[in-house]
Short mmCIF file of C-alpha atoms (C1' of nucleotides) in Angstrom, two decimals:
data_model
loop_
_atom_site.label_atom_id
_atom_site.label_comp_id
_atom_site.label_asym_id
_atom_site.label_seq_id
_atom_site.Cartn_x
_atom_site.Cartn_y
_atom_site.Cartn_z
CA MET V 1 0.19 0.20 0.08
CA ASP V 2 1.41 4.33 -0.70
CA THR V 3 1.28 5.93 2.01
CA LYS V 4 -0.60 9.67 1.49
CA ALA V 5 -0.30 11.12 -1.81
CA PRO V 6 0.66 14.00 -1.84
CA ARG V 7 -2.66 16.51 -3.04
CA PRO V 8 -1.79 18.36 -6.44
CA ARG V 9 -1.27 22.00 -5.49
CA THR V 10 -4.83 24.54 -6.20
CA ARG V 11 -4.78 26.79 -8.12
CA ILE V 12 -4.41 29.43 -5.99
CA GLN V 13 -2.11 27.71 -3.52
CA THR V 14 0.84 28.68 -5.97
CA GLU V 15 -0.93 32.35 -6.09
CA LYS V 16 -0.22 32.23 -2.95
CA ARG V 17 2.92 30.86 -1.87
CA GLU V 18 4.46 32.82 -4.58
CA LEU V 19 2.95 35.68 -3.41
CA ILE V 20 5.07 34.77 0.12
CA LEU V 21 7.52 34.12 -1.33
CA GLU V 22 8.27 37.43 -3.06
CA ALA V 23 7.37 39.23 1.08
CA ALA V 24 9.28 36.62 2.27
CA LEU V 25 12.97 37.25 0.66
CA GLU V 26 11.38 41.34 1.31
CA VAL V 27 11.10 41.22 4.38
CA PHE V 28 14.88 38.43 4.75
CA SER V 29 16.83 39.93 3.17
CA ALA V 30 16.46 43.03 4.97
CA HIS V 31 16.39 42.68 8.70
CA GLY V 32 18.21 38.45 8.44
CA PHE V 33 15.92 35.28 9.25
CA ARG V 34 15.56 35.73 13.60
CA GLY V 35 14.70 39.52 13.08
CA SER V 36 12.11 38.40 11.10
CA THR V 37 8.31 38.35 12.05
CA ILE V 38 5.87 35.88 10.32
CA ASP V 39 4.22 39.42 10.67
CA GLN V 40 5.81 41.27 8.50
CA ILE V 41 6.17 38.74 6.07
CA ALA V 42 2.26 38.43 5.57
CA ASP V 43 1.74 41.88 6.06
CA ALA V 44 3.93 42.40 2.51
CA ALA V 45 1.77 40.03 1.39
CA GLY V 46 -1.41 41.31 2.03
CA MET V 47 -2.39 38.98 4.76
CA SER V 48 -3.25 37.93 8.06
CA LYS V 49 -0.69 35.76 9.24
CA PRO V 50 -2.55 32.24 10.11
CA ASN V 51 -3.47 32.57 6.44
CA LEU V 52 0.26 32.72 5.47
CA LEU V 53 0.58 29.73 8.07
CA TYR V 54 -1.63 28.43 6.45
CA TYR V 55 0.42 27.75 3.46
CA PHE V 56 3.28 27.64 5.40
CA ARG V 57 3.45 25.88 8.63
CA ARG V 58 6.76 27.07 10.24
CA LYS V 59 8.48 30.32 9.35
CA GLU V 60 11.58 28.43 8.60
CA GLU V 61 9.97 26.09 5.70
CA ILE V 62 9.28 29.68 4.54
CA HIS V 63 13.25 30.05 4.13
CA GLU V 64 14.62 26.97 3.21
CA THR V 65 12.45 27.01 0.59
CA LEU V 66 13.80 30.37 -0.88
CA MET V 67 16.94 29.35 -0.29
CA GLN V 68 16.60 26.01 -2.31
CA ARG V 69 15.59 28.66 -5.53
CA LEU V 70 17.47 31.02 -4.65
CA LEU V 71 19.86 28.34 -4.98
CA ASP V 72 19.82 27.68 -8.41
CA THR V 73 19.95 30.69 -9.84
CA TRP V 74 22.98 31.76 -7.59
CA LEU V 75 25.17 29.32 -9.44
CA ALA V 76 23.70 29.82 -13.29
CA PRO V 77 26.70 31.77 -14.25
CA LEU V 78 29.71 30.55 -12.80
CA LYS V 79 28.19 26.78 -14.39
CA GLU V 80 28.63 28.02 -17.58
CA LEU V 81 31.63 29.43 -17.50
CA ASP V 82 32.97 27.29 -19.26
CA ASP V 83 35.63 25.10 -21.85
CA ILE V 84 34.97 26.37 -25.08
CA GLY V 85 35.40 29.99 -26.18
CA ASP V 86 38.24 32.13 -24.50
CA PRO V 87 40.05 31.61 -21.84
CA LEU V 88 40.23 35.94 -21.36
CA THR V 89 36.48 36.02 -22.91
CA GLU V 90 35.16 34.29 -20.85
CA LEU V 91 36.26 35.26 -17.30
CA ARG V 92 34.95 38.92 -19.01
CA SER V 93 31.16 37.93 -19.04
CA TYR V 94 31.25 35.59 -16.14
CA ILE V 95 32.75 38.50 -14.41
CA ARG V 96 29.85 40.30 -16.09
CA ARG V 97 27.31 38.16 -15.51
CA LYS V 98 27.51 38.44 -11.58
CA LEU V 99 28.07 41.66 -11.52
CA GLU V 100 24.89 42.02 -12.91
CA MET V 101 23.09 39.87 -10.81
CA ALA V 102 24.05 42.03 -7.84
CA ARG V 103 22.15 45.25 -9.71
CA ASP V 104 19.86 43.19 -10.66
CA PHE V 105 18.73 40.47 -7.40
CA PRO V 106 19.92 41.87 -4.39
CA ARG V 107 17.86 41.24 -2.10
CA GLU V 108 18.70 38.02 -3.10
CA SER V 109 22.39 37.87 -2.75
CA ARG V 110 22.11 39.54 0.94
CA LEU V 111 19.62 36.52 1.27
CA PHE V 112 22.49 34.18 0.93
CA ALA V 113 25.43 36.88 2.90
CA ASN V 114 23.05 36.65 5.97
CA GLU V 115 22.85 32.98 5.34
CA ILE V 116 26.71 32.68 4.93
CA LEU V 117 27.89 35.97 8.10
CA GLN V 118 25.51 33.15 10.56
CA GLY V 119 27.25 30.24 9.32
CA ALA V 120 25.10 28.89 6.94
CA PRO V 121 23.51 26.91 9.70
CA ARG V 122 20.92 26.04 7.31
CA ILE V 123 23.37 24.85 4.20
CA LYS V 124 26.66 24.49 4.69
CA PRO V 125 26.84 20.76 4.11
CA MET V 126 25.32 22.32 0.37
CA LEU V 127 27.81 24.24 0.77
CA GLU V 128 30.51 21.21 1.50
CA GLY V 129 29.28 19.27 -1.27
CA GLU V 130 27.84 20.73 -4.59
CA LEU V 131 29.77 23.67 -4.42
CA LYS V 132 32.86 22.98 -3.36
CA SER V 133 32.81 20.38 -6.24
CA LEU V 134 31.91 22.88 -8.84
CA VAL V 135 34.15 25.51 -7.25
CA ASP V 136 36.51 22.25 -8.12
CA GLU V 137 35.32 21.15 -11.21
CA LYS V 138 35.39 24.30 -12.26
CA ALA V 139 39.43 24.91 -10.98
CA GLU V 140 40.17 22.53 -13.36
CA VAL V 141 38.74 24.13 -16.50
CA ILE V 142 40.98 27.33 -15.63
CA LYS V 143 44.29 25.48 -13.94
CA GLY V 144 43.29 23.93 -18.62
CA TRP V 145 44.16 27.42 -19.18
CA MET V 146 46.94 28.81 -17.39
CA ARG V 147 49.08 25.71 -18.33
CA ALA V 148 47.80 26.69 -22.35
CA GLY V 149 48.86 30.47 -21.56
CA LYS V 150 45.82 31.20 -22.11
CA ILE V 151 45.98 33.38 -18.88
CA ALA V 152 48.78 34.22 -15.75
CA LYS V 153 49.92 30.91 -12.88
CA THR V 154 47.66 31.96 -10.04
CA ASP V 155 45.90 30.32 -8.25
CA PRO V 156 42.12 29.16 -9.43
CA TRP V 157 40.50 28.99 -5.65
CA HIS V 158 41.22 32.92 -4.81
CA LEU V 159 40.67 33.81 -7.81
CA ILE V 160 36.43 32.37 -7.94
CA PHE V 161 36.39 33.97 -4.99
CA SER V 162 37.74 37.87 -4.64
CA ILE V 163 35.75 37.72 -8.95
CA TRP V 164 32.56 36.47 -5.52
CA ALA V 165 33.88 39.17 -3.05
CA THR V 166 33.69 42.44 -5.70
CA THR V 167 30.69 41.88 -7.27
CA GLN V 168 27.77 40.99 -4.40
CA HIS V 169 30.06 43.86 -2.57
CA TYR V 170 27.70 45.59 -4.26
CA ALA V 171 24.52 44.35 -3.87
CA ASP V 172 25.06 43.48 -0.09
CA PHE V 173 27.23 46.56 0.64
CA ASP V 174 25.52 48.88 -1.55
CA VAL V 175 24.07 50.84 0.86
CA GLN V 176 28.27 51.87 1.98
CA VAL V 177 28.80 51.91 -2.16
CA ARG V 178 26.14 54.68 -2.24
CA ALA V 179 27.51 57.29 0.82
CA VAL V 180 30.55 57.81 0.34
CA LEU V 181 29.65 58.25 -3.96
CA GLY V 182 27.40 60.36 -2.51
CA ALA V 183 23.77 61.51 -4.40
CA ASP V 184 25.15 61.92 -8.04
CA ARG V 185 27.57 59.88 -8.33
CA GLY V 186 25.62 56.56 -6.67
CA SER V 187 22.98 56.41 -8.63
CA ASP V 188 22.77 54.74 -12.94
CA GLY V 189 25.56 54.99 -14.00
CA ARG V 190 27.11 53.20 -11.43
CA PHE V 191 26.74 50.07 -12.07
CA GLU V 192 28.64 50.77 -15.56
CA ASP V 193 31.59 52.36 -14.01
CA ALA V 194 31.30 48.97 -11.12
CA ALA V 195 31.74 46.83 -15.31
CA ARG V 196 34.62 49.29 -16.23
CA PHE V 197 36.90 48.70 -13.55
CA LEU V 198 36.43 45.15 -12.27
CA GLU V 199 36.96 44.28 -15.92
CA GLN V 200 40.08 46.30 -15.28
CA LEU V 201 41.30 45.15 -12.40
CA PHE V 202 40.98 41.68 -13.45
CA LEU V 203 43.01 42.03 -17.00
CA ASP V 204 45.55 44.20 -16.51
CA GLY V 205 45.97 45.28 -12.63
CA LEU V 206 46.73 48.33 -11.31
CA ARG V 207 51.24 48.24 -12.34
CA PRO V 208 51.17 51.06 -15.20
CA ARG V 209 52.49 49.94 -18.54
CA PRO V 210 52.70 51.87 -21.13
CA ASP V 211 49.45 52.74 -24.05
CA ARG V 212 48.31 49.89 -26.20
CA GLN V 213 47.37 52.36 -28.91
CA GLY V 214 47.57 56.01 -30.09
CA MET I 1 24.88 75.37 38.83
CA ASP I 2 26.26 72.81 37.60
CA THR I 3 24.22 69.62 36.10
CA LYS I 4 24.84 66.03 37.59
CA ALA I 5 28.92 65.46 37.32
CA PRO I 6 29.45 62.62 35.90
CA ARG I 7 30.87 59.58 38.22
CA PRO I 8 34.69 58.43 37.62
CA ARG I 9 34.40 55.12 36.20
CA THR I 10 34.72 51.90 38.75
CA ARG I 11 37.86 49.62 38.90
CA ILE I 12 35.06 46.94 38.65
CA GLN I 13 33.01 48.94 35.76
CA THR I 14 36.00 49.40 33.77
CA GLU I 15 36.64 45.46 33.87
CA LYS I 16 32.93 43.52 33.45
CA ARG I 17 32.20 46.12 30.73
CA GLU I 18 35.35 45.34 28.81
CA LEU I 19 33.64 41.89 29.67
CA ILE I 20 30.55 42.70 28.16
CA LEU I 21 31.97 44.25 25.00
CA GLU I 22 34.16 41.07 24.47
CA ALA I 23 30.80 38.43 25.29
CA ALA I 24 29.02 41.04 22.85
CA LEU I 25 31.39 41.14 20.13
CA GLU I 26 30.98 37.36 20.18
CA VAL I 27 27.50 36.95 20.61
CA PHE I 28 26.50 39.93 17.88
CA SER I 29 29.11 39.06 14.99
CA ALA I 30 27.73 35.47 15.37
CA HIS I 31 23.54 36.39 15.59
CA GLY I 32 23.26 39.79 14.67
CA PHE I 33 21.75 43.29 16.02
CA ARG I 34 18.93 41.36 16.33
CA GLY I 35 18.84 37.22 16.45
CA SER I 36 20.97 37.96 19.37
CA THR I 37 19.84 37.49 23.39
CA ILE I 38 20.24 39.92 26.36
CA ASP I 39 20.59 36.92 28.65
CA GLN I 40 23.16 34.80 25.52
CA ILE I 41 25.28 37.50 26.30
CA ALA I 42 25.56 37.63 29.56
CA ASP I 43 25.87 33.78 29.53
CA ALA I 44 29.02 34.36 27.57
CA ALA I 45 29.82 36.99 29.48
CA GLY I 46 29.52 34.90 32.96
CA MET I 47 27.31 36.69 34.66
CA SER I 48 23.64 37.24 34.78
CA LYS I 49 21.59 39.22 32.76
CA PRO I 50 20.23 41.78 35.97
CA ASN I 51 23.51 41.87 36.72
CA LEU I 52 24.69 43.06 32.72
CA LEU I 53 21.95 46.07 32.33
CA TYR I 54 23.44 47.63 35.95
CA TYR I 55 26.69 47.65 32.81
CA PHE I 56 24.89 48.74 30.00
CA ARG I 57 21.41 49.56 30.26
CA ARG I 58 20.32 48.77 27.30
CA LYS I 59 20.61 46.26 24.36
CA GLU I 60 21.34 48.42 21.86
CA GLU I 61 23.97 50.52 24.48
CA ILE I 62 26.27 47.63 23.95
CA HIS I 63 25.79 47.92 19.96
CA GLU I 64 26.49 51.82 20.24
CA THR I 65 29.59 50.80 21.82
CA LEU I 66 31.11 48.01 20.18
CA MET I 67 30.28 50.27 16.75
CA GLN I 68 31.82 52.80 18.31
CA ARG I 69 35.33 51.44 18.61
CA LEU I 70 35.38 49.32 15.79
CA LEU I 71 35.07 51.72 13.35
CA ASP I 72 38.43 53.43 14.77
CA THR I 73 40.23 50.51 14.15
CA TRP I 74 38.24 49.33 11.21
CA LEU I 75 39.16 52.49 8.92
CA ALA I 76 42.98 53.10 10.89
CA PRO I 77 45.09 51.16 8.25
CA LEU I 78 42.98 53.58 5.44
CA LYS I 79 44.00 56.72 6.97
CA GLU I 80 47.63 55.52 6.98
CA LEU I 81 47.03 54.90 3.50
CA ASP I 82 49.78 58.05 2.44
CA ASP I 83 51.19 60.74 -0.06
CA ILE I 84 55.08 59.32 0.00
CA GLY I 85 56.75 56.48 -1.31
CA ASP I 86 56.08 54.37 -3.77
CA PRO I 87 52.66 54.34 -4.52
CA LEU I 88 53.16 50.43 -5.79
CA THR I 89 54.06 49.64 -2.73
CA GLU I 90 52.26 51.85 -0.90
CA LEU I 91 49.02 49.82 -2.31
CA ARG I 92 50.21 46.30 -1.09
CA SER I 93 50.26 46.92 1.95
CA TYR I 94 47.76 48.90 2.40
CA ILE I 95 45.83 45.58 0.58
CA ARG I 96 47.47 43.45 3.35
CA ARG I 97 46.81 45.27 6.23
CA LYS I 98 43.83 44.86 4.85
CA LEU I 99 44.31 41.03 5.19
CA GLU I 100 45.67 41.00 8.32
CA MET I 101 42.65 42.81 9.82
CA ALA I 102 40.07 39.94 8.28
CA ARG I 103 42.31 36.98 10.17
CA ASP I 104 42.83 38.73 13.53
CA PHE I 105 39.79 40.26 13.90
CA PRO I 106 36.66 38.69 11.67
CA ARG I 107 34.26 39.58 14.44
CA GLU I 108 34.88 42.27 14.33
CA SER I 109 34.45 41.77 10.27
CA ARG I 110 31.38 40.44 11.02
CA LEU I 111 29.71 42.91 12.89
CA PHE I 112 30.10 45.48 10.89
CA ALA I 113 28.92 43.57 7.24
CA ASN I 114 25.96 42.84 9.96
CA GLU I 115 25.02 46.19 10.41
CA ILE I 116 25.79 47.04 6.27
CA LEU I 117 23.55 45.16 5.34
CA GLN I 118 21.19 45.71 7.42
CA GLY I 119 21.00 49.34 5.72
CA ALA I 120 23.41 50.43 7.44
CA PRO I 121 20.47 52.04 10.33
CA ARG I 122 22.52 53.14 13.03
CA ILE I 123 26.14 53.72 11.43
CA LYS I 124 24.77 55.05 8.54
CA PRO I 125 25.38 59.20 9.12
CA MET I 126 29.61 57.71 9.45
CA LEU I 127 28.92 56.34 5.96
CA GLU I 128 27.84 58.94 4.47
CA GLY I 129 30.07 61.54 6.86
CA GLU I 130 32.88 60.36 8.22
CA LEU I 131 33.60 57.63 6.20
CA LYS I 132 32.89 59.25 2.80
CA SER I 133 35.08 62.98 3.35
CA LEU I 134 37.58 59.79 4.33
CA VAL I 135 37.87 57.98 1.21
CA ASP I 136 37.06 61.23 -0.98
CA GLU I 137 40.59 62.75 0.73
CA LYS I 138 42.66 58.58 -0.18
CA ALA I 139 40.57 59.16 -3.81
CA GLU I 140 42.47 61.90 -4.60
CA VAL I 141 45.86 60.86 -3.31
CA ILE I 142 45.89 58.01 -5.83
CA LYS I 143 43.98 60.43 -8.95
CA GLY I 144 47.79 61.82 -8.33
CA TRP I 145 49.57 58.15 -8.06
CA MET I 146 47.25 58.25 -11.84
CA ARG I 147 48.14 61.47 -12.92
CA ALA I 148 51.34 60.94 -12.33
CA GLY I 149 51.61 57.85 -14.64
CA LYS I 150 52.89 55.95 -11.38
CA ILE I 151 49.54 52.93 -12.02
CA ALA I 152 47.58 53.24 -14.15
CA LYS I 153 44.30 54.82 -14.44
CA THR I 154 41.58 54.02 -13.18
CA ASP I 155 38.59 54.64 -11.28
CA PRO I 156 39.28 54.94 -7.51
CA TRP I 157 36.68 54.86 -5.49
CA HIS I 158 35.44 50.93 -7.10
CA LEU I 159 39.20 50.45 -6.62
CA ILE I 160 38.99 51.28 -2.08
CA PHE I 161 36.22 48.99 -3.12
CA SER I 162 37.77 45.95 -4.48
CA ILE I 163 40.00 46.02 -1.91
CA TRP I 164 37.24 46.64 1.39
CA ALA I 165 35.34 43.11 -1.05
CA THR I 166 38.26 41.15 -1.68
CA THR I 167 39.78 41.61 1.70
CA GLN I 168 36.80 41.56 4.08
CA HIS I 169 35.43 38.17 1.51
CA TYR I 170 38.36 35.90 3.94
CA ALA I 171 36.29 37.23 7.01
CA ASP I 172 32.33 37.48 6.63
CA PHE I 173 32.27 34.77 4.07
CA ASP I 174 34.74 32.29 5.85
CA VAL I 175 32.73 29.70 6.06
CA GLN I 176 31.48 29.50 2.75
CA VAL I 177 35.99 29.63 2.21
CA ARG I 178 36.80 26.74 4.52
CA ALA I 179 34.13 24.87 3.17
CA VAL I 180 34.58 25.24 -1.24
CA LEU I 181 38.92 24.80 -0.35
CA GLY I 182 38.07 22.02 2.08
CA ALA I 183 40.18 21.28 5.14
CA ASP I 184 43.25 20.65 4.61
CA ARG I 185 43.65 23.65 2.25
CA GLY I 186 41.47 25.46 4.45
CA SER I 187 44.02 25.90 7.65
CA ASP I 188 46.46 27.34 8.01
CA GLY I 189 48.76 27.86 4.66
CA ARG I 190 44.90 29.44 3.75
CA PHE I 191 46.27 33.13 4.70
CA GLU I 192 48.95 32.89 2.51
CA ASP I 193 47.25 30.99 -0.08
CA ALA I 194 45.22 34.64 -0.48
CA ALA I 195 47.49 37.25 0.43
CA ARG I 196 49.96 35.91 -2.42
CA PHE I 197 46.95 36.17 -4.98
CA LEU I 198 44.94 38.90 -3.99
CA GLU I 199 49.08 41.00 -5.13
CA GLN I 200 49.11 39.48 -8.26
CA LEU I 201 45.42 40.26 -9.07
CA PHE I 202 45.73 44.17 -8.48
CA LEU I 203 49.33 44.19 -9.77
CA ASP I 204 49.26 42.36 -12.62
CA GLY I 205 45.33 40.96 -13.19
CA LEU I 206 44.98 38.10 -14.87
CA ARG I 207 46.83 38.51 -18.68
CA PRO I 208 49.30 36.92 -19.35
CA ARG I 209 52.34 38.94 -19.88
CA PRO I 210 55.83 37.76 -20.58
CA ASP I 211 58.19 35.39 -17.73
CA ARG I 212 59.53 38.62 -16.75
CA GLN I 213 62.76 36.56 -15.20
CA GLY I 214 64.55 33.69 -17.38
"C1'" DC A 1 34.88 47.99 63.36
"C1'" DA A 2 30.59 50.97 61.40
"C1'" DA A 3 28.45 53.40 57.39
"C1'" DA A 4 28.56 53.83 52.67
"C1'" DT A 5 28.30 52.60 48.29
"C1'" DT A 6 28.49 49.32 44.62
"C1'" DT A 7 27.76 45.06 42.48
"C1'" DT A 8 24.68 40.57 42.63
"C1'" DT A 9 20.58 38.28 42.47
"C1'" DG A 10 16.11 36.69 42.12
"C1'" DA A 11 11.46 37.95 41.25
"C1'" DC A 12 8.68 39.68 38.47
"C1'" DC A 13 6.86 42.43 34.46
"C1'" DG A 14 4.86 43.79 29.36
"C1'" DA A 15 5.03 43.25 25.04
"C1'" DT A 16 6.70 40.38 21.41
"C1'" DT A 17 7.14 35.98 19.44
"C1'" DG A 18 6.11 31.92 15.89
"C1'" DG A 19 2.32 28.90 15.96
"C1'" DA A 20 -2.26 25.73 17.28
"C1'" DC A 21 -7.16 26.08 16.30
"C1'" DA A 22 -11.92 25.50 15.13
"C1'" DA A 23 -15.12 27.88 13.24
"C1'" DA A 24 -16.92 30.26 9.83
"C1'" DC A 25 -16.77 31.17 4.80
"C1'" DG A 26 -16.27 30.52 0.46
"C1'" DT A 27 -15.47 28.27 -4.13
"C1'" DT A 28 -16.59 23.82 -7.28
"C1'" DA A 29 -18.66 20.00 -8.51
"C1'" DG A 30 -21.77 16.86 -8.89
"C1'" DC Y 1 -29.16 23.09 -3.69
"C1'" DT Y 2 -25.98 20.88 -1.49
"C1'" DA Y 3 -22.30 18.16 0.34
"C1'" DA Y 4 -17.12 18.41 0.03
"C1'" DC Y 5 -13.14 20.71 0.03
"C1'" DG Y 6 -10.26 24.79 0.49
"C1'" DT Y 7 -9.90 28.82 1.77
"C1'" DT Y 8 -9.88 33.11 5.55
"C1'" DT Y 9 -9.35 35.09 10.16
"C1'" DG Y 10 -10.35 35.55 15.04
"C1'" DT Y 11 -9.11 33.81 19.32
"C1'" DC Y 12 -5.64 31.81 22.36
"C1'" DC Y 13 -1.46 30.21 23.65
"C1'" DA Y 14 3.23 29.41 25.86
"C1'" DA Y 15 8.06 30.44 25.09
"C1'" DT Y 16 10.74 34.32 24.78
"C1'" DC Y 17 12.42 38.99 24.95
"C1'" DG Y 18 13.83 43.32 27.07
"C1'" DG Y 19 13.17 45.17 30.83
"C1'" DT Y 20 12.73 47.36 36.17
"C1'" DC Y 21 13.18 46.60 40.76
"C1'" DA Y 22 14.22 46.15 46.08
"C1'" DA Y 23 16.81 43.33 48.91
"C1'" DA Y 24 19.90 40.98 48.84
"C1'" DA Y 25 25.05 40.98 48.79
"C1'" DA Y 26 30.53 42.75 48.74
"C1'" DT Y 27 33.32 45.90 48.75
"C1'" DT Y 28 35.34 50.71 49.96
"C1'" DT Y 29 35.40 54.42 53.30
"C1'" DG Y 30 36.43 56.40 57.23
#
DNA sequence: CAAATTTTTGACCGATTGGACAAACGTTAG
DNA sequence: CTAACGTTTGTCCAATCGGTCAAAAATTTG
């Protein structure tokens, strides 16, 4: 005999769950897990607390669902880092893609940062398993490029870290970036400036070199 | 007539306040402000909650005191960035100093990261005032180096951001770094590897160049 | 020593929190 | 229409939280 068949999901259930997750992303990313209350999320989703708890039985369940979705989209750019094509171009577009994600999904970035900052209590196994495997695999690809003389020889793991750090910084430390750049420069051109800077940094560094064009 | 003269501090007061701040740093940096309870801090400090509240009347008072101290030590390395000496050497030692701080004061780094992540509710004025001034000033110094052809021309503000991001990453995302590097490489040599990598990144970038020595 | 002052504690309080629950309401299929 | 099922709400609860308070204990001062 089979155990309880999991009921199919209603139209309303699908919609409302989506609404809740969107609201929860907003709230969790701004205040962290413990800093957020079910009431806040329910408010943001335009429903009552008991109603919200009808769709997600516990606060943790919302957070878990959110994290699972997040991780897929979050690692997608790295998965796309491929051995085909010019190495420098590949890296450059990886950096650009990560920077675009920081611009377009800052809440997701902050949700992730919050989790890691607190010691990753809920996703440590994933970090040590899935994430480590993926990074190790891509590190091998990068090592290949180095052996082939296509890019400078250096530590591929720390290279990946530095790309994560510099790009996500613009989402996670957004308030600080805005404050330092000021109202004028802190707005629209910000990400284009960052993209230009990071490209130059990762390609050529700071050591002055003779102008490559007249 | 003068208003209440603020009583001088007792020996016990000085000691116990220090004990509490140390405990609070541990707890706040691990769980964030809202995620931490006075009981946790009192426990970590080896005293009862009412006893702790005898030295700091409110939870926020502990956090404020902690933040004030933090900011001084946190900005010290940037303040030391001086116009004397070789620019590349100056930048290299700034990076090294920041990396050492991430290694030696990871809790302070995480406390700061927590505050910024949540939108810097308690220190935004400082970011827009003191911090912005300091960064603007140092950006001018760096611009001078660029005009003099001592380092490559690029955006000095984003350069500073990238140094902050890459170095603090090793404190704030420590769990992730450890998980990805694994138990073996995750331990001692980690910071030396990072230092070597960052030096190479910031000086020469990734574009392959002919070996500078036989 | 004794008086004054500082430090520590146990008991307590009101507010907030995550969550339970049954009853009411809405929707839909036969 | 009506029975069955899905949805929503008001009310309630126990636990936890930040913080108070008076009184006990320890320390300092004369």
